[in-house]
């Protein structure tokens, strides 16, 4: 009667002969609402769970053993509460089998299970490969994207160490470093090549984080990976194109320097030609002046020769 678990005893038809306080409290009823009633009228199960009537029938067919299943209280109990049910056959002195029913509130456990299923579905739908490993690098979770990335199915991967999967070609030293990292709980972010199941190499960007339990104890590692092979090839192409462009720019710069030297040389030549032209023009003007003087002197000589008087000569001069 003082057990924190609900306890009830029934006959072979599932009619309650007696129950403790925790029993009717968990079902949201009073004591008189339980004794003399069939368990089927107090508990119901969803389609994916064992029916209460089926459980009683199974117990009547077997001599020993127990059945465990989940159910919910029938209103006025809380239908949202999850009840964990355990039924075992007992053999009292009086004729006919008796069954001991034990129930406990498993709503919190159910909520955790629902959250766990939701979280697993989120991880499965992730666009990145997600792999969970224990401290010995043995895989405990492997999502769909990991299968797409590495080629191993969850059935092939879970329970096997990374040494037998995409890290098979790592050297002993490299694999030892992976184990040391996992056991040290050290987060990392790297890019590396891994071998797919088909033998093809794939370049992945890895981000690892330590995995701890509710008490904060290190239990393993989570690795989130993404295929960056195409990005790596694009980067290689860009680097090659950049190197080619730099080589061409070097040639162009050298050609520009050569052209600049030629332009400077041509400019100096043009300046020298301009200076020569100025000198030539000055020389021509000087020659023209000499020629003019010669003509004037020749004319004066002719005129002087024709003079007969000194006064005429003075005038000519």
CSV table of N, CA and C in Angstrom, one decimal, residues 19-142:
chain,number,residue,atom,x,y,z
A,19,UNK,N,-6.6,-2.9,-4.8
A,19,UNK,CA,-5.5,-2.0,-5.3
A,19,UNK,C,-5.1,-1.0,-4.2
A,20,UNK,N,-3.9,-0.5,-4.4
A,20,UNK,CA,-3.3,0.5,-3.4
A,20,UNK,C,-3.7,1.9,-3.8
A,21,UNK,N,-3.2,2.8,-3.0
A,21,UNK,CA,-3.6,4.3,-3.2
A,21,UNK,C,-3.0,4.8,-4.4
A,22,UNK,N,-1.7,4.4,-4.7
A,22,UNK,CA,-1.0,5.0,-5.9
A,22,UNK,C,-1.7,4.5,-7.2
A,23,UNK,N,-2.4,3.4,-7.1
A,23,UNK,CA,-3.1,2.9,-8.3
A,23,UNK,C,-4.2,3.9,-8.8
A,24,UNK,N,-5.1,4.2,-7.8
A,24,UNK,CA,-6.2,5.0,-8.3
A,24,UNK,C,-5.8,6.5,-8.4
A,25,UNK,N,-4.7,6.9,-7.7
A,25,UNK,CA,-4.2,8.2,-7.8
A,25,UNK,C,-3.6,8.4,-9.3
A,26,UNK,N,-2.9,7.4,-9.7
A,26,UNK,CA,-2.3,7.6,-11.1
A,26,UNK,C,-3.4,7.6,-12.2
A,27,UNK,N,-4.5,6.9,-11.9
A,27,UNK,CA,-5.5,6.8,-12.9
A,27,UNK,C,-6.6,7.9,-12.7
A,28,UNK,N,-6.4,8.8,-11.7
A,28,UNK,CA,-7.3,9.9,-11.5
A,28,UNK,C,-8.6,9.5,-11.0
A,29,UNK,N,-8.7,8.5,-10.2
A,29,UNK,CA,-10.0,8.0,-9.7
A,29,UNK,C,-9.9,7.7,-8.1
A,30,UNK,N,-11.1,7.4,-7.6
A,30,UNK,CA,-11.1,7.1,-6.2
A,30,UNK,C,-11.1,5.6,-6.0
A,31,UNK,N,-10.8,5.1,-4.8
A,31,UNK,CA,-10.7,3.7,-4.6
A,31,UNK,C,-11.9,2.9,-5.0
A,32,UNK,N,-13.1,3.3,-4.7
A,32,UNK,CA,-14.3,2.6,-5.0
A,32,UNK,C,-14.6,2.6,-6.5
A,33,UNK,N,-13.9,3.5,-7.2
A,33,UNK,CA,-14.1,3.5,-8.7
A,33,UNK,C,-13.2,2.5,-9.4
A,34,UNK,N,-12.4,1.8,-8.6
A,34,UNK,CA,-11.5,0.8,-9.2
A,34,UNK,C,-11.8,-0.6,-8.8
A,35,UNK,N,-12.0,-0.8,-7.6
A,35,UNK,CA,-12.3,-2.2,-7.1
A,35,UNK,C,-13.6,-2.7,-7.7
A,36,UNK,N,-13.5,-3.9,-8.3
A,36,UNK,CA,-14.7,-4.5,-8.9
A,36,UNK,C,-14.8,-4.1,-10.3
A,37,UNK,N,-14.0,-3.3,-10.8
A,37,UNK,CA,-14.0,-2.8,-12.3
A,37,UNK,C,-13.0,-3.6,-13.1
A,38,UNK,N,-13.3,-3.8,-14.3
A,38,UNK,CA,-12.3,-4.4,-15.2
A,38,UNK,C,-11.2,-3.4,-15.6
A,39,UNK,N,-10.0,-3.9,-15.6
A,39,UNK,CA,-8.8,-3.1,-15.9
A,39,UNK,C,-9.0,-2.4,-17.3
A,40,UNK,N,-9.7,-3.1,-18.2
A,40,UNK,CA,-9.9,-2.6,-19.5
A,40,UNK,C,-10.8,-1.3,-19.5
A,41,UNK,N,-11.6,-1.1,-18.5
A,41,UNK,CA,-12.4,0.1,-18.4
A,41,UNK,C,-11.6,1.3,-17.8
A,42,UNK,N,-10.4,1.0,-17.3
A,42,UNK,CA,-9.7,2.0,-16.6
A,42,UNK,C,-8.5,2.5,-17.5
A,43,UNK,N,-8.0,1.6,-18.3
A,43,UNK,CA,-6.8,1.9,-19.2
A,43,UNK,C,-7.1,1.6,-20.6
A,44,UNK,N,-6.6,2.4,-21.5
A,44,UNK,CA,-6.8,2.2,-22.9
A,44,UNK,C,-5.4,2.4,-23.6
A,45,UNK,N,-5.2,1.8,-24.8
A,45,UNK,CA,-4.0,1.9,-25.5
A,45,UNK,C,-4.2,2.3,-26.9
A,46,UNK,N,-3.2,3.0,-27.4
A,46,UNK,CA,-3.3,3.5,-28.8
A,46,UNK,C,-3.1,2.3,-29.8
A,47,UNK,N,-3.3,2.5,-31.1
A,47,UNK,CA,-3.3,1.5,-32.0
A,47,UNK,C,-1.9,0.7,-32.1
A,48,UNK,N,-0.9,1.5,-31.8
A,48,UNK,CA,0.5,0.9,-31.9
A,48,UNK,C,0.9,0.2,-30.6
A,49,UNK,N,0.1,0.1,-29.6
A,49,UNK,CA,0.4,-0.5,-28.3
A,49,UNK,C,-0.4,-1.8,-28.1
A,50,UNK,N,0.0,-2.5,-27.1
A,50,UNK,CA,-0.8,-3.8,-26.8
A,50,UNK,C,-2.1,-3.4,-26.1
A,51,UNK,N,-3.2,-4.0,-26.6
A,51,UNK,CA,-4.5,-3.8,-26.0
A,51,UNK,C,-4.5,-4.5,-24.6
A,52,UNK,N,-5.2,-3.9,-23.7
A,52,UNK,CA,-5.3,-4.5,-22.3
A,52,UNK,C,-6.0,-5.9,-22.4
A,53,UNK,N,-7.1,-6.0,-23.2
A,53,UNK,CA,-7.7,-7.3,-23.3
A,53,UNK,C,-6.8,-8.4,-23.8
A,54,UNK,N,-6.0,-8.0,-24.8
A,54,UNK,CA,-5.0,-8.9,-25.4
A,54,UNK,C,-4.0,-9.3,-24.4
A,55,UNK,N,-3.6,-8.4,-23.5
A,55,UNK,CA,-2.6,-8.7,-22.5
A,55,UNK,C,-3.2,-9.8,-21.5
A,56,UNK,N,-4.5,-9.6,-21.1
A,56,UNK,CA,-5.1,-10.5,-20.2
A,56,UNK,C,-5.2,-11.9,-20.9
A,57,UNK,N,-5.6,-11.9,-22.1
A,57,UNK,CA,-5.7,-13.2,-22.8
A,57,UNK,C,-4.4,-13.9,-22.9
A,58,UNK,N,-3.3,-13.1,-23.2
A,58,UNK,CA,-2.0,-13.7,-23.3
A,58,UNK,C,-1.6,-14.3,-22.0
A,59,UNK,N,-1.8,-13.6,-20.9
A,59,UNK,CA,-1.5,-14.1,-19.5
A,59,UNK,C,-2.2,-15.3,-19.2
A,60,UNK,N,-3.4,-15.5,-19.6
A,60,UNK,CA,-4.2,-16.7,-19.4
A,60,UNK,C,-3.7,-17.9,-20.1
A,61,UNK,N,-3.0,-17.6,-21.2
A,61,UNK,CA,-2.4,-18.7,-22.0
A,61,UNK,C,-1.1,-19.2,-21.5
A,62,UNK,N,-0.4,-18.4,-20.8
A,62,UNK,CA,1.0,-18.8,-20.4
A,62,UNK,C,0.9,-19.0,-18.9
A,63,UNK,N,1.8,-19.9,-18.4
A,63,UNK,CA,1.8,-20.2,-17.0
A,63,UNK,C,2.7,-19.3,-16.2
A,64,UNK,N,3.7,-18.8,-16.8
A,64,UNK,CA,4.7,-17.9,-16.1
A,64,UNK,C,5.0,-16.7,-17.0
A,65,UNK,N,5.8,-15.8,-16.5
A,65,UNK,CA,6.2,-14.7,-17.3
A,65,UNK,C,5.4,-13.4,-17.0
A,66,UNK,N,5.8,-12.4,-17.7
A,66,UNK,CA,5.1,-11.1,-17.5
A,66,UNK,C,5.0,-10.4,-18.8
A,67,UNK,N,4.1,-9.4,-18.8
A,67,UNK,CA,3.9,-8.5,-20.0
A,67,UNK,C,4.1,-7.1,-19.6
A,68,UNK,N,4.8,-6.3,-20.5
A,68,UNK,CA,5.0,-4.9,-20.2
A,68,UNK,C,4.5,-4.1,-21.4
A,69,UNK,N,3.8,-3.1,-21.2
A,69,UNK,CA,3.3,-2.2,-22.3
A,69,UNK,C,2.9,-0.9,-21.7
A,70,UNK,N,2.6,0.0,-22.6
A,70,UNK,CA,2.3,1.4,-22.2
A,70,UNK,C,0.8,1.6,-22.5
A,71,UNK,N,0.1,2.4,-21.6
A,71,UNK,CA,-1.3,2.7,-21.8
A,71,UNK,C,-1.5,4.1,-21.3
A,72,UNK,N,-2.8,4.5,-21.3
A,72,UNK,CA,-3.2,5.8,-20.8
A,72,UNK,C,-4.5,5.7,-20.0
A,73,UNK,N,-4.7,6.5,-19.0
A,73,UNK,CA,-5.9,6.5,-18.2
A,73,UNK,C,-7.2,6.8,-19.0
A,74,UNK,N,-8.3,6.1,-18.8
A,74,UNK,CA,-9.5,6.4,-19.3
A,74,UNK,C,-10.1,7.6,-18.5
A,75,UNK,N,-10.7,8.6,-19.2
A,75,UNK,CA,-11.3,9.7,-18.4
A,75,UNK,C,-12.3,9.2,-17.4
A,76,UNK,N,-12.4,9.8,-16.2
A,76,UNK,CA,-11.9,11.1,-15.8
A,76,UNK,C,-10.4,11.3,-15.6
A,77,UNK,N,-9.7,10.2,-15.8
A,77,UNK,CA,-8.2,10.4,-15.6
A,77,UNK,C,-7.7,11.2,-16.8
A,78,UNK,N,-6.4,11.6,-16.7
A,78,UNK,CA,-5.7,12.5,-17.7
A,78,UNK,C,-5.3,11.6,-18.9
A,79,UNK,N,-6.0,11.7,-20.0
A,79,UNK,CA,-5.7,10.9,-21.1
A,79,UNK,C,-4.3,11.2,-21.8
A,80,UNK,N,-3.7,12.4,-21.3
A,80,UNK,CA,-2.4,12.7,-21.9
A,80,UNK,C,-1.3,12.1,-21.1
A,81,UNK,N,-1.6,11.5,-19.9
A,81,UNK,CA,-0.6,10.8,-19.1
A,81,UNK,C,-0.3,9.5,-19.6
A,82,UNK,N,1.0,9.2,-19.7
A,82,UNK,CA,1.5,7.9,-20.2
A,82,UNK,C,1.7,7.0,-19.0
A,83,UNK,N,1.1,5.8,-19.0
A,83,UNK,CA,1.2,4.9,-17.9
A,83,UNK,C,2.0,3.6,-18.4
A,84,UNK,N,3.1,3.3,-17.7
A,84,UNK,CA,3.8,2.1,-18.0
A,84,UNK,C,3.2,0.9,-17.1
A,85,UNK,N,2.8,-0.1,-17.8
A,85,UNK,CA,2.1,-1.2,-17.2
A,85,UNK,C,2.9,-2.5,-17.2
A,86,UNK,N,3.0,-3.2,-16.1
A,86,UNK,CA,3.7,-4.5,-16.0
A,86,UNK,C,2.7,-5.4,-15.3
A,87,UNK,N,2.5,-6.6,-15.9
A,87,UNK,CA,1.6,-7.6,-15.4
A,87,UNK,C,2.3,-8.9,-15.3
A,88,UNK,N,2.1,-9.5,-14.1
A,88,UNK,CA,2.8,-10.8,-13.8
A,88,UNK,C,1.8,-11.8,-13.2
A,89,UNK,N,1.8,-13.0,-13.5
A,89,UNK,CA,0.9,-14.0,-13.0
A,89,UNK,C,1.4,-14.5,-11.6
A,90,UNK,N,0.5,-14.5,-10.7
A,90,UNK,CA,0.9,-15.1,-9.3
A,90,UNK,C,-0.1,-16.2,-9.0
A,91,UNK,N,0.3,-17.1,-8.1
A,91,UNK,CA,-0.4,-18.3,-7.8
A,91,UNK,C,-0.8,-18.3,-6.3
A,92,UNK,N,-1.9,-17.7,-5.9
A,92,UNK,CA,-2.3,-17.7,-4.5
A,92,UNK,C,-2.9,-19.1,-4.1
A,93,UNK,N,-3.3,-19.3,-2.9
A,93,UNK,CA,-3.8,-20.6,-2.4
A,93,UNK,C,-5.2,-20.9,-3.0
A,94,UNK,N,-6.0,-19.9,-3.1
A,94,UNK,CA,-7.4,-20.1,-3.6
A,94,UNK,C,-7.3,-20.5,-5.1
A,95,UNK,N,-8.3,-21.2,-5.6
A,95,UNK,CA,-8.3,-21.7,-7.0
A,95,UNK,C,-8.3,-20.5,-8.0
A,96,UNK,N,-7.7,-20.7,-9.2
A,96,UNK,CA,-7.8,-19.7,-10.2
A,96,UNK,C,-6.6,-18.8,-10.2
A,97,UNK,N,-6.0,-18.5,-11.4
A,97,UNK,CA,-4.9,-17.6,-11.4
A,97,UNK,C,-5.2,-16.2,-10.9
A,98,UNK,N,-4.2,-15.5,-10.4
A,98,UNK,CA,-4.3,-14.1,-10.0
A,98,UNK,C,-3.2,-13.4,-10.7
A,99,UNK,N,-3.4,-12.1,-11.0
A,99,UNK,CA,-2.4,-11.3,-11.7
A,99,UNK,C,-2.1,-10.1,-10.9
A,100,UNK,N,-0.8,-9.8,-10.8
A,100,UNK,CA,-0.4,-8.5,-10.1
A,100,UNK,C,-0.1,-7.5,-11.2
A,101,UNK,N,-0.8,-6.4,-11.2
A,101,UNK,CA,-0.6,-5.3,-12.1
A,101,UNK,C,0.1,-4.2,-11.4
A,102,UNK,N,1.2,-3.7,-12.0
A,102,UNK,CA,1.9,-2.6,-11.5
A,102,UNK,C,2.0,-1.5,-12.5
A,103,UNK,N,1.7,-0.3,-12.1
A,103,UNK,CA,1.7,0.9,-13.1
A,103,UNK,C,2.5,2.0,-12.5
A,104,UNK,N,3.1,2.8,-13.4
A,104,UNK,CA,3.9,4.0,-13.0
A,104,UNK,C,3.7,5.0,-14.1
A,105,UNK,N,3.9,6.3,-13.6
A,105,UNK,CA,3.8,7.4,-14.6
A,105,UNK,C,5.1,7.5,-15.4
A,106,UNK,N,4.9,7.2,-16.7
A,106,UNK,CA,6.0,7.3,-17.6
A,106,UNK,C,5.9,8.5,-18.6
A,107,UNK,N,5.1,9.5,-18.2
A,107,UNK,CA,4.9,10.6,-19.1
A,107,UNK,C,6.2,11.3,-19.4
A,108,UNK,N,7.0,11.5,-18.4
A,108,UNK,CA,8.3,12.2,-18.6
A,108,UNK,C,9.1,11.4,-19.6
A,109,UNK,N,9.1,10.1,-19.4
A,109,UNK,CA,9.9,9.2,-20.3
A,109,UNK,C,9.4,9.3,-21.7
A,110,UNK,N,8.1,9.3,-21.8
A,110,UNK,CA,7.5,9.4,-23.1
A,110,UNK,C,7.8,10.7,-23.8
A,111,UNK,N,7.8,11.8,-23.0
A,111,UNK,CA,8.2,13.1,-23.5
A,111,UNK,C,9.6,13.1,-24.0
A,112,UNK,N,10.5,12.5,-23.2
A,112,UNK,CA,11.9,12.4,-23.6
A,112,UNK,C,12.0,11.6,-24.9
A,113,UNK,N,11.2,10.5,-25.0
A,113,UNK,CA,11.3,9.6,-26.2
A,113,UNK,C,10.8,10.4,-27.4
A,114,UNK,N,9.7,11.2,-27.2
A,114,UNK,CA,9.2,12.0,-28.3
A,114,UNK,C,10.2,13.0,-28.8
A,115,UNK,N,10.8,13.7,-27.8
A,115,UNK,CA,11.8,14.6,-28.1
A,115,UNK,C,13.0,14.0,-28.8
A,116,UNK,N,13.4,12.8,-28.3
A,116,UNK,CA,14.5,12.0,-29.0
A,116,UNK,C,14.1,11.7,-30.4
A,117,UNK,N,12.9,11.3,-30.6
A,117,UNK,CA,12.5,10.9,-32.0
A,117,UNK,C,12.5,12.1,-32.9
A,118,UNK,N,12.0,13.3,-32.3
A,118,UNK,CA,12.0,14.5,-33.1
A,118,UNK,C,13.4,15.0,-33.4
A,119,UNK,N,14.3,14.9,-32.4
A,119,UNK,CA,15.7,15.3,-32.7
A,119,UNK,C,16.3,14.4,-33.7
A,120,UNK,N,16.1,13.1,-33.6
A,120,UNK,CA,16.6,12.1,-34.6
A,120,UNK,C,16.2,12.5,-36.0
A,121,UNK,N,14.9,12.8,-36.1
A,121,UNK,CA,14.3,13.1,-37.4
A,121,UNK,C,15.0,14.4,-37.9
A,122,UNK,N,15.2,15.4,-37.0
A,122,UNK,CA,15.9,16.6,-37.5
A,122,UNK,C,17.3,16.3,-38.0
A,123,UNK,N,18.0,15.4,-37.2
A,123,UNK,CA,19.3,15.0,-37.6
A,123,UNK,C,19.3,14.3,-38.9
A,124,UNK,N,18.3,13.4,-39.1
A,124,UNK,CA,18.2,12.7,-40.4
A,124,UNK,C,17.9,13.6,-41.6
A,125,UNK,N,17.2,14.7,-41.3
A,125,UNK,CA,16.8,15.6,-42.4
A,125,UNK,C,17.9,16.6,-42.7
A,126,UNK,N,18.9,16.7,-41.9
A,126,UNK,CA,19.9,17.7,-42.0
A,126,UNK,C,20.6,17.5,-43.4
A,127,UNK,N,21.0,18.6,-44.0
A,127,UNK,CA,21.7,18.6,-45.2
A,127,UNK,C,23.2,18.2,-45.1
A,128,UNK,N,23.7,18.1,-43.9
A,128,UNK,CA,25.1,17.7,-43.6
A,128,UNK,C,25.2,16.3,-43.1
A,129,UNK,N,26.3,15.7,-43.3
A,129,UNK,CA,26.5,14.4,-42.7
A,129,UNK,C,26.8,14.5,-41.2
A,130,UNK,N,26.0,13.7,-40.4
A,130,UNK,CA,26.2,13.8,-38.9
A,130,UNK,C,26.5,12.4,-38.5
A,131,UNK,N,27.6,12.2,-37.8
A,131,UNK,CA,28.1,10.9,-37.3
A,131,UNK,C,28.4,11.1,-35.8
A,132,UNK,N,27.9,10.2,-35.0
A,132,UNK,CA,28.2,10.2,-33.5
A,132,UNK,C,29.0,9.0,-33.2
A,133,UNK,N,30.1,9.2,-32.5
A,133,UNK,CA,31.0,8.1,-32.1
A,133,UNK,C,31.2,8.1,-30.6
A,134,UNK,N,31.5,6.9,-30.1
A,134,UNK,CA,31.8,6.8,-28.7
A,134,UNK,C,33.3,7.1,-28.5
A,135,UNK,N,33.8,6.9,-27.3
A,135,UNK,CA,35.2,7.2,-27.0
A,135,UNK,C,36.2,6.3,-27.7
A,136,UNK,N,35.7,5.2,-28.3
A,136,UNK,CA,36.6,4.3,-29.1
A,136,UNK,C,36.4,4.5,-30.6
A,137,UNK,N,35.8,5.6,-30.9
A,137,UNK,CA,35.5,5.9,-32.3
A,137,UNK,C,34.6,4.9,-33.0
A,138,UNK,N,33.7,4.2,-32.2
A,138,UNK,CA,32.7,3.3,-32.7
A,138,UNK,C,31.4,4.1,-33.0
A,139,UNK,N,30.9,4.0,-34.2
A,139,UNK,CA,29.7,4.7,-34.6
A,139,UNK,C,28.5,4.3,-33.8
A,140,UNK,N,27.8,5.3,-33.3
A,140,UNK,CA,26.5,5.1,-32.6
A,140,UNK,C,25.3,5.7,-33.3
A,141,UNK,N,25.6,6.7,-34.2
A,141,UNK,CA,24.5,7.3,-35.0
A,141,UNK,C,25.1,7.7,-36.3
A,142,UNK,N,24.3,7.5,-37.4
A,142,UNK,CA,24.7,7.7,-38.8
A,142,UNK,C,23.5,8.1,-39.5
